[in-house]
């Protein structure tokens, strides 16, 4: 699927035929804005997922929520699943069996999307990439990491003028 030359952000991400990436950087650097811009560029349905949307105190409910998210995204023509604070949902496994089940479900759902799938893009954002389970960072999952620095003075001025 080709979106044209003006789809710079999307083409940059999809240049490596990726289906998922991680944006990392300090708080307030624009990771969420970047993900929304990618979805807007290609007129994709934008799913903004927070850990509170997924995690439940009821056994099995978190896994159900993850499955429901992916099944809903599959039904869209194009979708961007943005997982904010991805380190909270993909925490390192071993200490908490409920966390382990949730991470395993996410990894299984991500494995269902091959790199040839241009219909769905998964973007994770974090301030702490070192806290993410290593299995989530392997090839075919969140294999590409992009650092998003704080905007400089000119960028802040541009954003201020554009939004106010």
mmCIF file of C-alpha atoms in Angstrom:
data_model
loop_
_atom_site.group_PDB
_atom_site.id
_atom_site.type_symbol
_atom_site.label_atom_id
_atom_site.label_comp_id
_atom_site.label_asym_id
_atom_site.label_seq_id
_atom_site.Cartn_x
_atom_site.Cartn_y
_atom_site.Cartn_z
ATOM 1 C CA UNK A 1 0.000 0.000 0.000
ATOM 2 C CA UNK A 2 1.547 3.312 -1.040
ATOM 3 C CA UNK A 3 0.515 6.569 0.601
ATOM 4 C CA UNK A 4 2.363 9.085 -1.560
ATOM 5 C CA UNK A 5 5.430 11.268 -1.202
ATOM 6 C CA UNK A 6 3.848 13.643 1.302
ATOM 7 C CA UNK A 7 3.475 10.933 3.964
ATOM 8 C CA UNK A 8 6.962 11.550 5.346
ATOM 9 C CA UNK A 9 6.540 10.253 8.901
ATOM 10 C CA UNK A 10 4.722 7.096 7.891
ATOM 11 C CA UNK A 11 7.120 6.352 5.039
ATOM 12 C CA UNK A 12 10.103 6.858 7.343
ATOM 13 C CA UNK A 13 8.764 4.277 9.778
ATOM 14 C CA UNK A 14 7.589 1.846 7.121
ATOM 15 C CA UNK A 15 10.825 2.136 5.114
ATOM 16 C CA UNK A 16 12.138 -0.908 6.964
ATOM 17 C CA UNK A 17 8.799 -2.736 6.592
ATOM 18 C CA UNK A 18 8.225 -2.428 10.334
ATOM 19 C CA UNK A 19 4.967 -3.139 12.085
ATOM 20 C CA UNK A 20 6.078 -1.750 15.453
ATOM 21 C CA UNK A 21 8.543 0.770 16.898
ATOM 22 C CA UNK A 22 9.388 2.334 20.248
ATOM 23 C CA UNK A 23 9.725 6.071 20.735
ATOM 24 C CA UNK A 24 11.751 6.988 23.791
ATOM 25 C CA UNK A 25 12.823 10.227 25.340
ATOM 26 C CA UNK A 26 12.245 12.531 28.281
ATOM 27 C CA UNK A 27 8.734 13.517 29.364
ATOM 28 C CA UNK A 28 7.218 16.272 27.244
ATOM 29 C CA UNK A 29 9.318 15.711 24.132
ATOM 30 C CA UNK A 30 6.348 14.971 21.849
ATOM 31 C CA UNK A 31 6.168 11.175 21.584
ATOM 32 C CA UNK A 32 2.370 11.174 21.682
ATOM 33 C CA UNK A 33 2.162 14.051 19.201
ATOM 34 C CA UNK A 34 4.486 12.159 16.853
ATOM 35 C CA UNK A 35 2.267 9.049 16.995
ATOM 36 C CA UNK A 36 -0.886 11.117 16.363
ATOM 37 C CA UNK A 37 0.822 12.829 13.421
ATOM 38 C CA UNK A 38 1.688 9.461 11.871
ATOM 39 C CA UNK A 39 -1.932 8.301 12.177
ATOM 40 C CA UNK A 40 -3.256 11.597 10.816
ATOM 41 C CA UNK A 41 -0.884 11.489 7.848
ATOM 42 C CA UNK A 42 -2.400 8.277 6.527
ATOM 43 C CA UNK A 43 -5.950 8.812 7.846
ATOM 44 C CA UNK A 44 -5.646 5.810 10.164
ATOM 45 C CA UNK A 45 -7.772 5.026 13.182
ATOM 46 C CA UNK A 46 -5.746 6.032 16.252
ATOM 47 C CA UNK A 47 -5.892 3.835 19.349
ATOM 48 C CA UNK A 48 -4.306 5.573 22.348
ATOM 49 C CA UNK A 49 -3.714 2.826 24.906
ATOM 50 C CA UNK A 50 -2.675 3.465 28.504
ATOM 51 C CA UNK A 51 -1.879 0.792 31.071
ATOM 52 C CA UNK A 52 -5.073 1.689 32.948
ATOM 53 C CA UNK A 53 -7.058 0.768 29.807
ATOM 54 C CA UNK A 54 -5.590 -2.741 29.799
ATOM 55 C CA UNK A 55 -4.715 -3.792 33.338
ATOM 56 C CA UNK A 56 -7.530 -5.172 35.448
ATOM 57 C CA UNK A 57 -7.689 -6.583 38.955
ATOM 58 C CA UNK A 58 -9.729 -9.515 37.644
ATOM 59 C CA UNK A 59 -7.790 -12.599 36.541
ATOM 60 C CA UNK A 60 -7.826 -12.962 32.757
ATOM 61 C CA UNK A 61 -9.444 -9.572 32.116
ATOM 62 C CA UNK A 62 -6.160 -7.901 31.070
ATOM 63 C CA UNK A 63 -5.546 -10.589 28.464
ATOM 64 C CA UNK A 64 -9.120 -10.200 27.236
ATOM 65 C CA UNK A 65 -8.635 -6.424 26.901
ATOM 66 C CA UNK A 66 -5.454 -6.943 24.862
ATOM 67 C CA UNK A 67 -7.187 -9.410 22.560
ATOM 68 C CA UNK A 68 -10.144 -7.042 22.130
ATOM 69 C CA UNK A 69 -7.805 -4.165 21.229
ATOM 70 C CA UNK A 70 -6.122 -6.142 18.464
ATOM 71 C CA UNK A 71 -9.374 -7.609 17.145
ATOM 72 C CA UNK A 72 -10.843 -4.104 16.912
ATOM 73 C CA UNK A 73 -7.742 -2.755 15.142
ATOM 74 C CA UNK A 74 -7.840 -5.580 12.585
ATOM 75 C CA UNK A 75 -11.316 -4.469 11.512
ATOM 76 C CA UNK A 76 -10.076 -0.978 10.585
ATOM 77 C CA UNK A 77 -8.816 -0.069 7.121
ATOM 78 C CA UNK A 78 -5.667 1.386 8.680
ATOM 79 C CA UNK A 79 -4.807 1.607 12.346
ATOM 80 C CA UNK A 80 -2.104 2.989 14.592
ATOM 81 C CA UNK A 81 -2.016 1.438 18.050
ATOM 82 C CA UNK A 82 -0.148 3.822 20.332
ATOM 83 C CA UNK A 83 0.860 2.298 23.669
ATOM 84 C CA UNK A 84 1.741 5.083 26.070
ATOM 85 C CA UNK A 85 4.204 4.183 28.852
ATOM 86 C CA UNK A 86 4.843 0.847 27.163
ATOM 87 C CA UNK A 87 7.250 -0.103 29.955
ATOM 88 C CA UNK A 88 4.247 -0.463 32.313
ATOM 89 C CA UNK A 89 2.598 -3.034 30.030
ATOM 90 C CA UNK A 90 5.784 -4.799 28.928
ATOM 91 C CA UNK A 91 7.549 -4.887 32.282
ATOM 92 C CA UNK A 92 10.318 -7.452 32.690
ATOM 93 C CA UNK A 93 8.907 -10.878 33.463
ATOM 94 C CA UNK A 94 9.750 -13.053 36.441
ATOM 95 C CA UNK A 95 8.442 -11.367 39.595
ATOM 96 C CA UNK A 96 4.701 -11.098 38.989
ATOM 97 C CA UNK A 97 2.759 -13.970 37.358
ATOM 98 C CA UNK A 98 -0.067 -11.611 36.319
ATOM 99 C CA UNK A 99 2.407 -9.309 34.590
ATOM 100 C CA UNK A 100 3.949 -12.357 32.879
ATOM 101 C CA UNK A 101 0.568 -13.430 31.480
ATOM 102 C CA UNK A 102 -0.166 -9.899 30.245
ATOM 103 C CA UNK A 103 3.238 -9.583 28.564
ATOM 104 C CA UNK A 104 2.862 -13.026 26.998
ATOM 105 C CA UNK A 105 -0.565 -12.115 25.574
ATOM 106 C CA UNK A 106 0.779 -8.871 24.098
ATOM 107 C CA UNK A 107 3.731 -10.705 22.539
ATOM 108 C CA UNK A 108 1.460 -13.363 21.047
ATOM 109 C CA UNK A 109 -0.818 -10.712 19.562
ATOM 110 C CA UNK A 110 2.177 -8.829 18.120
ATOM 111 C CA UNK A 111 3.507 -12.051 16.611
ATOM 112 C CA UNK A 112 0.213 -12.318 14.740
ATOM 113 C CA UNK A 113 1.212 -9.274 12.699
ATOM 114 C CA UNK A 114 3.952 -9.917 10.194
ATOM 115 C CA UNK A 115 6.244 -7.182 8.970
ATOM 116 C CA UNK A 116 4.369 -7.345 5.662
ATOM 117 C CA UNK A 117 1.201 -6.062 7.314
ATOM 118 C CA UNK A 118 0.951 -2.412 6.304
ATOM 119 C CA UNK A 119 -2.522 -2.098 7.730
ATOM 120 C CA UNK A 120 -1.545 -1.797 11.398
ATOM 121 C CA UNK A 121 1.355 0.052 12.996
ATOM 122 C CA UNK A 122 2.113 -0.348 16.692
ATOM 123 C CA UNK A 123 3.978 2.524 18.349
ATOM 124 C CA UNK A 124 5.155 2.296 21.935
ATOM 125 C CA UNK A 125 6.354 5.288 23.940
ATOM 126 C CA UNK A 126 8.424 5.297 27.096
ATOM 127 C CA UNK A 127 10.731 7.347 29.250
ATOM 128 C CA UNK A 128 12.439 4.155 30.484
ATOM 129 C CA UNK A 129 13.298 1.785 27.619
ATOM 130 C CA UNK A 130 15.598 -0.281 29.861
ATOM 131 C CA UNK A 131 12.566 -1.459 31.896
ATOM 132 C CA UNK A 132 10.935 -3.220 28.919
ATOM 133 C CA UNK A 133 11.064 -7.020 28.763
ATOM 134 C CA UNK A 134 13.825 -8.141 26.395
ATOM 135 C CA UNK A 135 11.461 -10.434 24.470
ATOM 136 C CA UNK A 136 9.453 -7.365 23.412
ATOM 137 C CA UNK A 137 12.582 -5.781 21.938
ATOM 138 C CA UNK A 138 13.581 -8.640 19.672
ATOM 139 C CA UNK A 139 13.324 -8.580 15.896
ATOM 140 C CA UNK A 140 9.762 -8.593 14.599
ATOM 141 C CA UNK A 141 8.380 -6.868 17.674
ATOM 142 C CA UNK A 142 9.689 -3.514 18.940
ATOM 143 C CA UNK A 143 12.944 -3.997 17.076
ATOM 144 C CA UNK A 144 13.403 -0.340 16.119
ATOM 145 C CA UNK A 145 13.865 2.341 18.742
ATOM 146 C CA UNK A 146 13.739 6.058 17.921
ATOM 147 C CA UNK A 147 14.984 8.694 20.343
ATOM 148 C CA UNK A 148 12.785 11.792 20.490
ATOM 149 C CA UNK A 149 14.686 14.704 22.091
ATOM 150 C CA UNK A 150 13.126 17.726 23.721
ATOM 151 C CA UNK A 151 12.188 20.361 21.122
ATOM 152 C CA UNK A 152 14.612 23.244 20.778
ATOM 153 C CA UNK A 153 13.526 26.878 21.076
ATOM 154 C CA UNK A 154 12.529 27.208 17.389
ATOM 155 C CA UNK A 155 10.459 24.026 17.508
ATOM 156 C CA UNK A 156 8.689 25.140 20.696
ATOM 157 C CA UNK A 157 7.887 28.509 19.117
ATOM 158 C CA UNK A 158 6.516 26.783 15.998
ATOM 159 C CA UNK A 159 4.330 24.464 18.101
ATOM 160 C CA UNK A 160 3.095 27.352 20.218
ATOM 161 C CA UNK A 161 2.096 29.387 17.135
ATOM 162 C CA UNK A 162 0.492 26.391 15.470
ATOM 163 C CA UNK A 163 -1.612 25.386 18.476
ATOM 164 C CA UNK A 164 -2.587 28.773 19.938
#
